Amino acid sequence: MAYYLHYISQFNNQIGQYVEVEFYNTTFNDTAENLPLVSFKHEYINGDQDKFTPVIIGSRCIIQVRAKHDSADALNNETFYANAYDDWKVIAYVDAIKVFEGFITMDVEPYVLKDKPYNIVITATDGLGLLKNVPLTDVSGVDFVGRNSLLEYICGALKKTNLDLNVRICLNWFNAGQDDRFDVGSPDMLTQTTLHHRSMLEDVNGFYDCYTALERLLGKWGVLFQWKGRWVISNRAELMGSGGPNQYYTEYDSNGISPVAVLDLTGVQHVAKDLNIAPVNLDQL
């Protein structure tokens, strides 16, 4: 689906970071309007789970922009309401580094109570929570048949967010019969381990929903979250090891192909623009 840039908002926050938020819509547009950015908050959320056990950690941005007196007539409280979940896409950068990509979710009816200028509050999410009612298929939308790799199931589920983000796998556990990093470099356990599609069937009527499928695949060892414009699957046990995490990771495109293997010599997970720590629970993300 093609997206066109409609609005750009920027400001320097209180710690001197340059924040830029871009708003894209499926409607053609050749000139982007600049909107004053009042506030920007990026946070990780995990619903009703405690901070030690989340498998899937969603993220969202809460953005306030200013509708000025001289703003385009079409810009008002109703501008960012849409009929489809993926009509409005948001991409946020901090000091030119992408920190978030997702879709606007305006779930309260709009009311314009006064003339401009006024602030418009916008919430955008990464869509992970919306996977709970979406049946699992492969990346092409076709039902799985036979044996498929764990990565194929994972990418099939993540594809339903409608965000074509790379998938980074930070996992260095292998079965004794599998190739490891010393053999080739790029293989990881998720591409070498397969499950029959019957393992992903909820009942005779069809597959588990995408959210449940991800929990079943990752729940015993991993955690999934969006970071710097990509999906990251991290192995908690490696992060919490006494010797520190071994961050030899493999990054795939959104279809689970074109792997690139990288050895992160810092030995930690970069969780902010210039902050290196090893996140082992939600508070540290």
PDB file of C-alpha atoms in Angstrom:
ATOM      1  CA  MET A   1       0.000   0.000   0.000  1.00  0.00           C
ATOM      2  CA  ALA A   2       1.349   3.416  -0.993  1.00  0.00           C
ATOM      3  CA  TYR A   3       1.566   6.188   1.595  1.00  0.00           C
ATOM      4  CA  TYR A   4       2.036   9.914   1.006  1.00  0.00           C
ATOM      5  CA  LEU A   5       3.501  12.445   3.434  1.00  0.00           C
ATOM      6  CA  HIS A   6       0.829  14.942   4.568  1.00  0.00           C
ATOM      7  CA  TYR A   7       2.227  16.576   7.732  1.00  0.00           C
ATOM      8  CA  ILE A   8       5.581  17.017   9.463  1.00  0.00           C
ATOM      9  CA  SER A   9       6.056  18.102  13.081  1.00  0.00           C
ATOM     10  CA  GLN A  10       9.369  18.889  14.789  1.00  0.00           C
ATOM     11  CA  PHE A  11      10.742  20.265  18.019  1.00  0.00           C
ATOM     12  CA  ASN A  12      13.752  20.109  20.335  1.00  0.00           C
ATOM     13  CA  ASN A  13      12.852  18.434  23.610  1.00  0.00           C
ATOM     14  CA  GLN A  14      14.075  19.435  27.066  1.00  0.00           C
ATOM     15  CA  ILE A  15      17.218  17.296  26.861  1.00  0.00           C
ATOM     16  CA  GLY A  16      18.264  18.728  23.522  1.00  0.00           C
ATOM     17  CA  GLN A  17      17.086  15.931  21.227  1.00  0.00           C
ATOM     18  CA  TYR A  18      15.616  16.846  17.858  1.00  0.00           C
ATOM     19  CA  VAL A  19      12.262  15.068  17.474  1.00  0.00           C
ATOM     20  CA  GLU A  20      10.515  14.764  14.117  1.00  0.00           C
ATOM     21  CA  VAL A  21       7.166  13.083  13.495  1.00  0.00           C
ATOM     22  CA  GLU A  22       5.884  12.348   9.986  1.00  0.00           C
ATOM     23  CA  PHE A  23       2.215  11.669   9.207  1.00  0.00           C
ATOM     24  CA  TYR A  24       1.419   9.623   6.101  1.00  0.00           C
ATOM     25  CA  ASN A  25      -1.952   8.857   4.533  1.00  0.00           C
ATOM     26  CA  THR A  26      -3.096   6.625   1.686  1.00  0.00           C
ATOM     27  CA  THR A  27      -4.547   9.654  -0.123  1.00  0.00           C
ATOM     28  CA  PHE A  28      -2.228  11.204  -2.704  1.00  0.00           C
ATOM     29  CA  ASN A  29      -0.516  14.411  -1.592  1.00  0.00           C
ATOM     30  CA  ASP A  30       2.454  16.270  -3.083  1.00  0.00           C
ATOM     31  CA  THR A  31       2.958  19.020  -0.475  1.00  0.00           C
ATOM     32  CA  ALA A  32       3.461  18.351   3.236  1.00  0.00           C
ATOM     33  CA  GLU A  33       2.299  20.934   5.791  1.00  0.00           C
ATOM     34  CA  ASN A  34       4.397  21.706   8.848  1.00  0.00           C
ATOM     35  CA  LEU A  35       2.540  21.376  12.168  1.00  0.00           C
ATOM     36  CA  PRO A  36       3.952  22.688  15.450  1.00  0.00           C
ATOM     37  CA  LEU A  37       4.801  19.744  17.698  1.00  0.00           C
ATOM     38  CA  VAL A  38       3.696  20.435  21.271  1.00  0.00           C
ATOM     39  CA  SER A  39       4.664  17.156  22.962  1.00  0.00           C
ATOM     40  CA  PHE A  40       5.845  13.653  22.095  1.00  0.00           C
ATOM     41  CA  LYS A  41       5.874  10.551  24.291  1.00  0.00           C
ATOM     42  CA  HIS A  42       7.076   7.101  23.203  1.00  0.00           C
ATOM     43  CA  GLU A  43       6.374   4.269  25.621  1.00  0.00           C
ATOM     44  CA  TYR A  44       6.214   0.482  25.913  1.00  0.00           C
ATOM     45  CA  ILE A  45       3.045  -1.137  27.233  1.00  0.00           C
ATOM     46  CA  ASN A  46       2.222  -4.688  28.246  1.00  0.00           C
ATOM     47  CA  GLY A  47      -1.471  -4.674  29.181  1.00  0.00           C
ATOM     48  CA  ASP A  48      -2.298  -6.485  32.402  1.00  0.00           C
ATOM     49  CA  GLN A  49       0.923  -8.513  32.578  1.00  0.00           C
ATOM     50  CA  ASP A  50       3.454  -7.865  35.303  1.00  0.00           C
ATOM     51  CA  LYS A  51       6.809  -6.388  34.391  1.00  0.00           C
ATOM     52  CA  PHE A  52       8.761  -9.651  34.580  1.00  0.00           C
ATOM     53  CA  THR A  53       6.790 -11.963  32.303  1.00  0.00           C
ATOM     54  CA  PRO A  54       5.605 -10.171  29.135  1.00  0.00           C
ATOM     55  CA  VAL A  55       6.229 -12.054  25.911  1.00  0.00           C
ATOM     56  CA  ILE A  56       4.817  -9.406  23.589  1.00  0.00           C
ATOM     57  CA  ILE A  57       5.558  -5.794  24.511  1.00  0.00           C
ATOM     58  CA  GLY A  58       3.628  -3.298  22.424  1.00  0.00           C
ATOM     59  CA  SER A  59       4.635   0.312  21.985  1.00  0.00           C
ATOM     60  CA  ARG A  60       2.805   3.542  21.282  1.00  0.00           C
ATOM     61  CA  CYS A  61       3.342   7.239  20.775  1.00  0.00           C
ATOM     62  CA  ILE A  62       1.190   9.994  22.241  1.00  0.00           C
ATOM     63  CA  ILE A  63       1.603  13.137  20.170  1.00  0.00           C
ATOM     64  CA  GLN A  64       0.214  16.637  20.520  1.00  0.00           C
ATOM     65  CA  VAL A  65       0.265  18.990  17.536  1.00  0.00           C
ATOM     66  CA  ARG A  66      -0.999  22.557  17.294  1.00  0.00           C
ATOM     67  CA  ALA A  67      -3.719  23.471  14.803  1.00  0.00           C
ATOM     68  CA  LYS A  68      -2.789  27.082  14.056  1.00  0.00           C
ATOM     69  CA  HIS A  69      -4.997  29.944  12.873  1.00  0.00           C
ATOM     70  CA  ASP A  70      -3.404  29.691   9.439  1.00  0.00           C
ATOM     71  CA  SER A  71      -3.529  25.886   9.222  1.00  0.00           C
ATOM     72  CA  ALA A  72      -5.174  24.403   6.182  1.00  0.00           C
ATOM     73  CA  ASP A  73      -8.965  24.486   6.494  1.00  0.00           C
ATOM     74  CA  ALA A  74      -9.076  20.681   6.359  1.00  0.00           C
ATOM     75  CA  LEU A  75      -6.961  20.331   9.514  1.00  0.00           C
ATOM     76  CA  ASN A  76      -9.057  19.942  12.651  1.00  0.00           C
ATOM     77  CA  ASN A  77      -9.838  17.448  15.397  1.00  0.00           C
ATOM     78  CA  GLU A  78     -11.363  15.090  12.848  1.00  0.00           C
ATOM     79  CA  THR A  79      -8.418  15.062  10.431  1.00  0.00           C
ATOM     80  CA  PHE A  80      -6.762  11.956  11.825  1.00  0.00           C
ATOM     81  CA  TYR A  81      -9.921   9.885  12.228  1.00  0.00           C
ATOM     82  CA  ALA A  82     -10.195   7.149   9.623  1.00  0.00           C
ATOM     83  CA  ASN A  83     -12.358   4.194   8.730  1.00  0.00           C
ATOM     84  CA  ALA A  84      -9.438   1.776   8.407  1.00  0.00           C
ATOM     85  CA  TYR A  85      -6.784   0.985  10.988  1.00  0.00           C
ATOM     86  CA  ASP A  86      -3.944   1.599   8.548  1.00  0.00           C
ATOM     87  CA  ASP A  87      -5.145   4.824   6.839  1.00  0.00           C
ATOM     88  CA  TRP A  88      -2.753   7.039   8.824  1.00  0.00           C
ATOM     89  CA  LYS A  89       0.843   5.943   9.390  1.00  0.00           C
ATOM     90  CA  VAL A  90       3.229   7.652  11.823  1.00  0.00           C
ATOM     91  CA  ILE A  91       7.026   7.487  11.696  1.00  0.00           C
ATOM     92  CA  ALA A  92       8.950   9.177  14.523  1.00  0.00           C
ATOM     93  CA  TYR A  93      12.645  10.066  14.654  1.00  0.00           C
ATOM     94  CA  VAL A  94      14.887  11.264  17.469  1.00  0.00           C
ATOM     95  CA  ASP A  95      18.087  12.907  16.243  1.00  0.00           C
ATOM     96  CA  ALA A  96      17.434  11.396  12.788  1.00  0.00           C
ATOM     97  CA  ILE A  97      17.189   7.848  14.212  1.00  0.00           C
ATOM     98  CA  LYS A  98      13.867   6.089  13.692  1.00  0.00           C
ATOM     99  CA  VAL A  99      12.356   5.204  17.070  1.00  0.00           C
ATOM    100  CA  PHE A 100       8.808   4.220  16.122  1.00  0.00           C
ATOM    101  CA  GLU A 101       6.572   3.237  13.234  1.00  0.00           C
ATOM    102  CA  GLY A 102       2.868   2.544  13.601  1.00  0.00           C
ATOM    103  CA  PHE A 103      -0.692   3.602  12.819  1.00  0.00           C
ATOM    104  CA  ILE A 104      -2.958   6.216  14.367  1.00  0.00           C
ATOM    105  CA  THR A 105      -5.745   4.867  16.536  1.00  0.00           C
ATOM    106  CA  MET A 106      -8.315   7.526  17.398  1.00  0.00           C
ATOM    107  CA  ASP A 107     -10.922   5.631  19.405  1.00  0.00           C
ATOM    108  CA  VAL A 108     -12.925   8.530  20.896  1.00  0.00           C
ATOM    109  CA  GLU A 109     -15.452  10.495  18.868  1.00  0.00           C
ATOM    110  CA  PRO A 110     -14.074  13.920  17.883  1.00  0.00           C
ATOM    111  CA  TYR A 111     -15.607  17.138  19.128  1.00  0.00           C
ATOM    112  CA  VAL A 112     -14.485  20.583  17.986  1.00  0.00           C
ATOM    113  CA  LEU A 113     -15.322  22.830  20.938  1.00  0.00           C
ATOM    114  CA  LYS A 114     -13.628  26.043  19.860  1.00  0.00           C
ATOM    115  CA  ASP A 115     -11.997  27.787  16.962  1.00  0.00           C
ATOM    116  CA  LYS A 116      -8.331  27.393  16.163  1.00  0.00           C
ATOM    117  CA  PRO A 117      -5.748  27.461  17.554  1.00  0.00           C
ATOM    118  CA  TYR A 118      -6.004  24.311  19.695  1.00  0.00           C
ATOM    119  CA  ASN A 119      -4.028  21.158  20.342  1.00  0.00           C
ATOM    120  CA  ILE A 120      -4.829  17.825  18.700  1.00  0.00           C
ATOM    121  CA  VAL A 121      -3.904  14.724  20.715  1.00  0.00           C
ATOM    122  CA  ILE A 122      -2.954  11.726  18.568  1.00  0.00           C
ATOM    123  CA  THR A 123      -2.184   8.172  19.667  1.00  0.00           C
ATOM    124  CA  ALA A 124      -0.335   5.761  17.397  1.00  0.00           C
ATOM    125  CA  THR A 125       0.348   2.092  18.157  1.00  0.00           C
ATOM    126  CA  ASP A 126       2.504  -0.611  16.611  1.00  0.00           C
ATOM    127  CA  GLY A 127      -0.499  -2.892  16.079  1.00  0.00           C
ATOM    128  CA  LEU A 128       0.702  -5.869  18.121  1.00  0.00           C
ATOM    129  CA  GLY A 129      -2.352  -5.772  20.363  1.00  0.00           C
ATOM    130  CA  LEU A 130      -4.663  -5.886  17.333  1.00  0.00           C
ATOM    131  CA  LEU A 131      -3.320  -9.304  16.324  1.00  0.00           C
ATOM    132  CA  LYS A 132      -5.536 -11.008  18.908  1.00  0.00           C
ATOM    133  CA  ASN A 133      -8.439 -11.473  16.514  1.00  0.00           C
ATOM    134  CA  VAL A 134      -6.550 -12.064  13.263  1.00  0.00           C
ATOM    135  CA  PRO A 135      -6.148 -15.712  12.108  1.00  0.00           C
ATOM    136  CA  LEU A 136      -2.581 -16.841  11.441  1.00  0.00           C
ATOM    137  CA  THR A 137      -1.493 -17.182   7.803  1.00  0.00           C
ATOM    138  CA  ASP A 138       1.830 -16.978   5.988  1.00  0.00           C
ATOM    139  CA  VAL A 139       3.230 -13.648   4.752  1.00  0.00           C
ATOM    140  CA  SER A 140       1.170 -13.960   1.550  1.00  0.00           C
ATOM    141  CA  GLY A 141      -2.096 -14.485   3.435  1.00  0.00           C
ATOM    142  CA  VAL A 142      -2.265 -18.216   2.598  1.00  0.00           C
ATOM    143  CA  ASP A 143      -2.902 -20.919   5.203  1.00  0.00           C
ATOM    144  CA  PHE A 144       0.160 -22.834   6.327  1.00  0.00           C
ATOM    145  CA  VAL A 145       0.468 -26.425   5.100  1.00  0.00           C
ATOM    146  CA  GLY A 146       2.930 -29.077   6.251  1.00  0.00           C
ATOM    147  CA  ARG A 147       6.177 -28.268   8.043  1.00  0.00           C
ATOM    148  CA  ASN A 148       7.320 -24.648   8.264  1.00  0.00           C
ATOM    149  CA  SER A 149      10.119 -22.926  10.132  1.00  0.00           C
ATOM    150  CA  LEU A 150       9.421 -21.043  13.354  1.00  0.00           C
ATOM    151  CA  LEU A 151      10.523 -17.855  11.593  1.00  0.00           C
ATOM    152  CA  GLU A 152       7.927 -18.365   8.856  1.00  0.00           C
ATOM    153  CA  TYR A 153       5.160 -18.557  11.449  1.00  0.00           C
ATOM    154  CA  ILE A 154       6.505 -15.485  13.259  1.00  0.00           C
ATOM    155  CA  CYS A 155       6.819 -13.383  10.097  1.00  0.00           C
ATOM    156  CA  GLY A 156       3.351 -14.499   8.984  1.00  0.00           C
ATOM    157  CA  ALA A 157       1.911 -13.212  12.262  1.00  0.00           C
ATOM    158  CA  LEU A 158       3.848  -9.918  12.268  1.00  0.00           C
ATOM    159  CA  LYS A 159       2.871  -9.229   8.667  1.00  0.00           C
ATOM    160  CA  LYS A 160      -0.714  -8.745   9.851  1.00  0.00           C
ATOM    161  CA  THR A 161       0.284  -5.504  11.586  1.00  0.00           C
ATOM    162  CA  ASN A 162       0.637  -4.074   8.039  1.00  0.00           C
ATOM    163  CA  LEU A 163       4.075  -2.763   9.032  1.00  0.00           C
ATOM    164  CA  ASP A 164       6.756  -4.091   6.690  1.00  0.00           C
ATOM    165  CA  LEU A 165       9.536  -3.971   9.273  1.00  0.00           C
ATOM    166  CA  ASN A 166      12.701  -6.026   9.410  1.00  0.00           C
ATOM    167  CA  VAL A 167      12.862  -8.781  12.017  1.00  0.00           C
ATOM    168  CA  ARG A 168      16.000  -9.006  14.162  1.00  0.00           C
ATOM    169  CA  ILE A 169      16.609 -12.309  15.966  1.00  0.00           C
ATOM    170  CA  CYS A 170      18.928 -12.087  18.989  1.00  0.00           C
ATOM    171  CA  LEU A 171      19.186 -15.796  19.699  1.00  0.00           C
ATOM    172  CA  ASN A 172      22.287 -17.950  19.960  1.00  0.00           C
ATOM    173  CA  TRP A 173      20.864 -21.244  21.170  1.00  0.00           C
ATOM    174  CA  PHE A 174      21.170 -24.223  18.844  1.00  0.00           C
ATOM    175  CA  ASN A 175      20.382 -27.916  18.834  1.00  0.00           C
ATOM    176  CA  ALA A 176      23.497 -30.079  18.622  1.00  0.00           C
ATOM    177  CA  GLY A 177      22.483 -31.121  15.093  1.00  0.00           C
ATOM    178  CA  GLN A 178      22.024 -27.572  13.778  1.00  0.00           C
ATOM    179  CA  ASP A 179      24.503 -25.193  12.173  1.00  0.00           C
ATOM    180  CA  ASP A 180      25.688 -22.561  14.629  1.00  0.00           C
ATOM    181  CA  ARG A 181      27.469 -19.232  14.253  1.00  0.00           C
ATOM    182  CA  PHE A 182      30.847 -20.911  13.931  1.00  0.00           C
ATOM    183  CA  ASP A 183      29.652 -23.026  10.998  1.00  0.00           C
ATOM    184  CA  VAL A 184      28.199 -20.347   8.730  1.00  0.00           C
ATOM    185  CA  GLY A 185      27.452 -17.191  10.704  1.00  0.00           C
ATOM    186  CA  SER A 186      23.930 -16.294   9.644  1.00  0.00           C
ATOM    187  CA  PRO A 187      21.775 -19.293  10.678  1.00  0.00           C
ATOM    188  CA  ASP A 188      19.745 -19.056  13.859  1.00  0.00           C
ATOM    189  CA  MET A 189      17.599 -21.604  15.612  1.00  0.00           C
ATOM    190  CA  LEU A 190      14.304 -20.175  14.313  1.00  0.00           C
ATOM    191  CA  THR A 191      15.117 -20.885  10.664  1.00  0.00           C
ATOM    192  CA  GLN A 192      16.392 -24.404  11.361  1.00  0.00           C
ATOM    193  CA  THR A 193      13.516 -25.572  13.570  1.00  0.00           C
ATOM    194  CA  THR A 194      10.223 -26.549  11.949  1.00  0.00           C
ATOM    195  CA  LEU A 195       6.717 -27.300  13.179  1.00  0.00           C
ATOM    196  CA  HIS A 196       3.873 -28.981  11.352  1.00  0.00           C
ATOM    197  CA  HIS A 197       0.967 -26.662  10.692  1.00  0.00           C
ATOM    198  CA  ARG A 198      -1.220 -28.839  12.913  1.00  0.00           C
ATOM    199  CA  SER A 199       0.701 -27.421  15.895  1.00  0.00           C
ATOM    200  CA  MET A 200      -0.774 -24.007  15.051  1.00  0.00           C
ATOM    201  CA  LEU A 201      -4.394 -25.182  14.740  1.00  0.00           C
ATOM    202  CA  GLU A 202      -6.670 -23.989  17.527  1.00  0.00           C
ATOM    203  CA  ASP A 203      -9.413 -26.442  16.571  1.00  0.00           C
ATOM    204  CA  VAL A 204     -10.951 -28.071  13.508  1.00  0.00           C
ATOM    205  CA  ASN A 205     -12.157 -24.663  12.349  1.00  0.00           C
ATOM    206  CA  GLY A 206      -8.773 -23.034  11.864  1.00  0.00           C
ATOM    207  CA  PHE A 207      -5.535 -21.578  13.155  1.00  0.00           C
ATOM    208  CA  TYR A 208      -4.795 -19.693  16.336  1.00  0.00           C
ATOM    209  CA  ASP A 209      -4.949 -15.930  16.079  1.00  0.00           C
ATOM    210  CA  CYS A 210      -1.613 -14.243  15.384  1.00  0.00           C
ATOM    211  CA  TYR A 211      -1.151 -12.950  18.939  1.00  0.00           C
ATOM    212  CA  THR A 212      -1.713 -16.374  20.516  1.00  0.00           C
ATOM    213  CA  ALA A 213       0.555 -17.994  17.928  1.00  0.00           C
ATOM    214  CA  LEU A 214       3.384 -15.598  18.830  1.00  0.00           C
ATOM    215  CA  GLU A 215       2.887 -16.293  22.542  1.00  0.00           C
ATOM    216  CA  ARG A 216       3.038 -20.031  21.927  1.00  0.00           C
ATOM    217  CA  LEU A 217       6.198 -19.739  19.828  1.00  0.00           C
ATOM    218  CA  LEU A 218       8.080 -17.325  22.101  1.00  0.00           C
ATOM    219  CA  GLY A 219       6.550 -17.819  25.537  1.00  0.00           C
ATOM    220  CA  LYS A 220       9.151 -20.158  27.029  1.00  0.00           C
ATOM    221  CA  TRP A 221      12.223 -18.128  26.168  1.00  0.00           C
ATOM    222  CA  GLY A 222      11.704 -14.900  24.224  1.00  0.00           C
ATOM    223  CA  VAL A 223      10.350 -11.392  24.189  1.00  0.00           C
ATOM    224  CA  LEU A 224       9.093  -9.432  21.158  1.00  0.00           C
ATOM    225  CA  PHE A 225       9.058  -5.637  20.795  1.00  0.00           C
ATOM    226  CA  GLN A 226       9.595  -2.876  18.236  1.00  0.00           C
ATOM    227  CA  TRP A 227      12.895  -0.993  18.452  1.00  0.00           C
ATOM    228  CA  LYS A 228      14.377   1.539  16.039  1.00  0.00           C
ATOM    229  CA  GLY A 229      11.858   0.733  13.342  1.00  0.00           C
ATOM    230  CA  ARG A 230      12.273  -3.059  13.417  1.00  0.00           C
ATOM    231  CA  TRP A 231      10.830  -6.027  15.275  1.00  0.00           C
ATOM    232  CA  VAL A 232      13.271  -7.490  17.781  1.00  0.00           C
ATOM    233  CA  ILE A 233      13.026 -10.993  19.244  1.00  0.00           C
ATOM    234  CA  SER A 234      15.405 -11.352  22.162  1.00  0.00           C
ATOM    235  CA  ASN A 235      16.375 -14.350  24.279  1.00  0.00           C
ATOM    236  CA  ARG A 236      15.946 -13.401  27.947  1.00  0.00           C
ATOM    237  CA  ALA A 237      18.268 -16.128  29.216  1.00  0.00           C
ATOM    238  CA  GLU A 238      21.161 -14.772  27.137  1.00  0.00           C
ATOM    239  CA  LEU A 239      20.532 -11.236  28.362  1.00  0.00           C
ATOM    240  CA  MET A 240      20.509 -12.402  31.979  1.00  0.00           C
ATOM    241  CA  GLY A 241      23.528 -14.713  31.735  1.00  0.00           C
ATOM    242  CA  SER A 242      26.367 -14.203  34.195  1.00  0.00           C
ATOM    243  CA  GLY A 243      28.748 -13.551  31.338  1.00  0.00           C
ATOM    244  CA  GLY A 244      26.451 -10.995  29.744  1.00  0.00           C
ATOM    245  CA  PRO A 245      24.481 -11.273  26.511  1.00  0.00           C
ATOM    246  CA  ASN A 246      26.013 -12.644  23.343  1.00  0.00           C
ATOM    247  CA  GLN A 247      24.504 -10.250  20.833  1.00  0.00           C
ATOM    248  CA  TYR A 248      25.324 -12.088  17.635  1.00  0.00           C
ATOM    249  CA  TYR A 249      22.054 -11.465  15.818  1.00  0.00           C
ATOM    250  CA  THR A 250      20.518 -12.143  12.409  1.00  0.00           C
ATOM    251  CA  GLU A 251      18.259  -9.599  10.738  1.00  0.00           C
ATOM    252  CA  TYR A 252      15.690 -10.568   8.101  1.00  0.00           C
ATOM    253  CA  ASP A 253      13.338  -8.536   5.956  1.00  0.00           C
ATOM    254  CA  SER A 254       9.608  -8.561   6.737  1.00  0.00           C
ATOM    255  CA  ASN A 255       9.152 -11.751   4.702  1.00  0.00           C
ATOM    256  CA  GLY A 256      11.772 -13.636   6.712  1.00  0.00           C
ATOM    257  CA  ILE A 257      14.363 -13.740   3.930  1.00  0.00           C
ATOM    258  CA  SER A 258      17.615 -11.909   3.006  1.00  0.00           C
ATOM    259  CA  PRO A 259      19.393 -12.609   6.327  1.00  0.00           C
ATOM    260  CA  VAL A 260      22.262 -10.422   7.493  1.00  0.00           C
ATOM    261  CA  ALA A 261      24.345 -11.650  10.438  1.00  0.00           C
ATOM    262  CA  VAL A 262      26.037  -9.112  12.725  1.00  0.00           C
ATOM    263  CA  LEU A 263      28.224  -9.472  15.795  1.00  0.00           C
ATOM    264  CA  ASP A 264      27.446  -6.588  18.159  1.00  0.00           C
ATOM    265  CA  LEU A 265      30.770  -6.103  19.912  1.00  0.00           C
ATOM    266  CA  THR A 266      29.221  -3.917  22.607  1.00  0.00           C
ATOM    267  CA  GLY A 267      27.660  -7.079  24.038  1.00  0.00           C
ATOM    268  CA  VAL A 268      24.429  -5.317  24.985  1.00  0.00           C
ATOM    269  CA  GLN A 269      21.105  -4.314  23.493  1.00  0.00           C
ATOM    270  CA  HIS A 270      20.939  -0.676  22.391  1.00  0.00           C
ATOM    271  CA  VAL A 271      17.616   0.421  23.863  1.00  0.00           C
ATOM    272  CA  ALA A 272      17.914   4.154  23.259  1.00  0.00           C
ATOM    273  CA  LYS A 273      19.725   6.499  20.922  1.00  0.00           C
ATOM    274  CA  ASP A 274      22.933   6.538  22.958  1.00  0.00           C
ATOM    275  CA  LEU A 275      22.211   4.352  25.977  1.00  0.00           C
ATOM    276  CA  ASN A 276      23.566   0.805  26.185  1.00  0.00           C
ATOM    277  CA  ILE A 277      21.989  -1.538  28.707  1.00  0.00           C
ATOM    278  CA  ALA A 278      20.795  -5.138  28.662  1.00  0.00           C
ATOM    279  CA  PRO A 279      16.973  -5.055  29.071  1.00  0.00           C
ATOM    280  CA  VAL A 280      15.643  -8.011  31.038  1.00  0.00           C
ATOM    281  CA  ASN A 281      12.226  -6.646  32.010  1.00  0.00           C
ATOM    282  CA  LEU A 282       9.754  -4.019  30.896  1.00  0.00           C
ATOM    283  CA  ASP A 283      11.088  -1.203  33.082  1.00  0.00           C
ATOM    284  CA  GLN A 284      14.451  -1.427  31.339  1.00  0.00           C
ATOM    285  CA  LEU A 285      12.942  -1.070  27.878  1.00  0.00           C
TER     286      LEU A 285
END
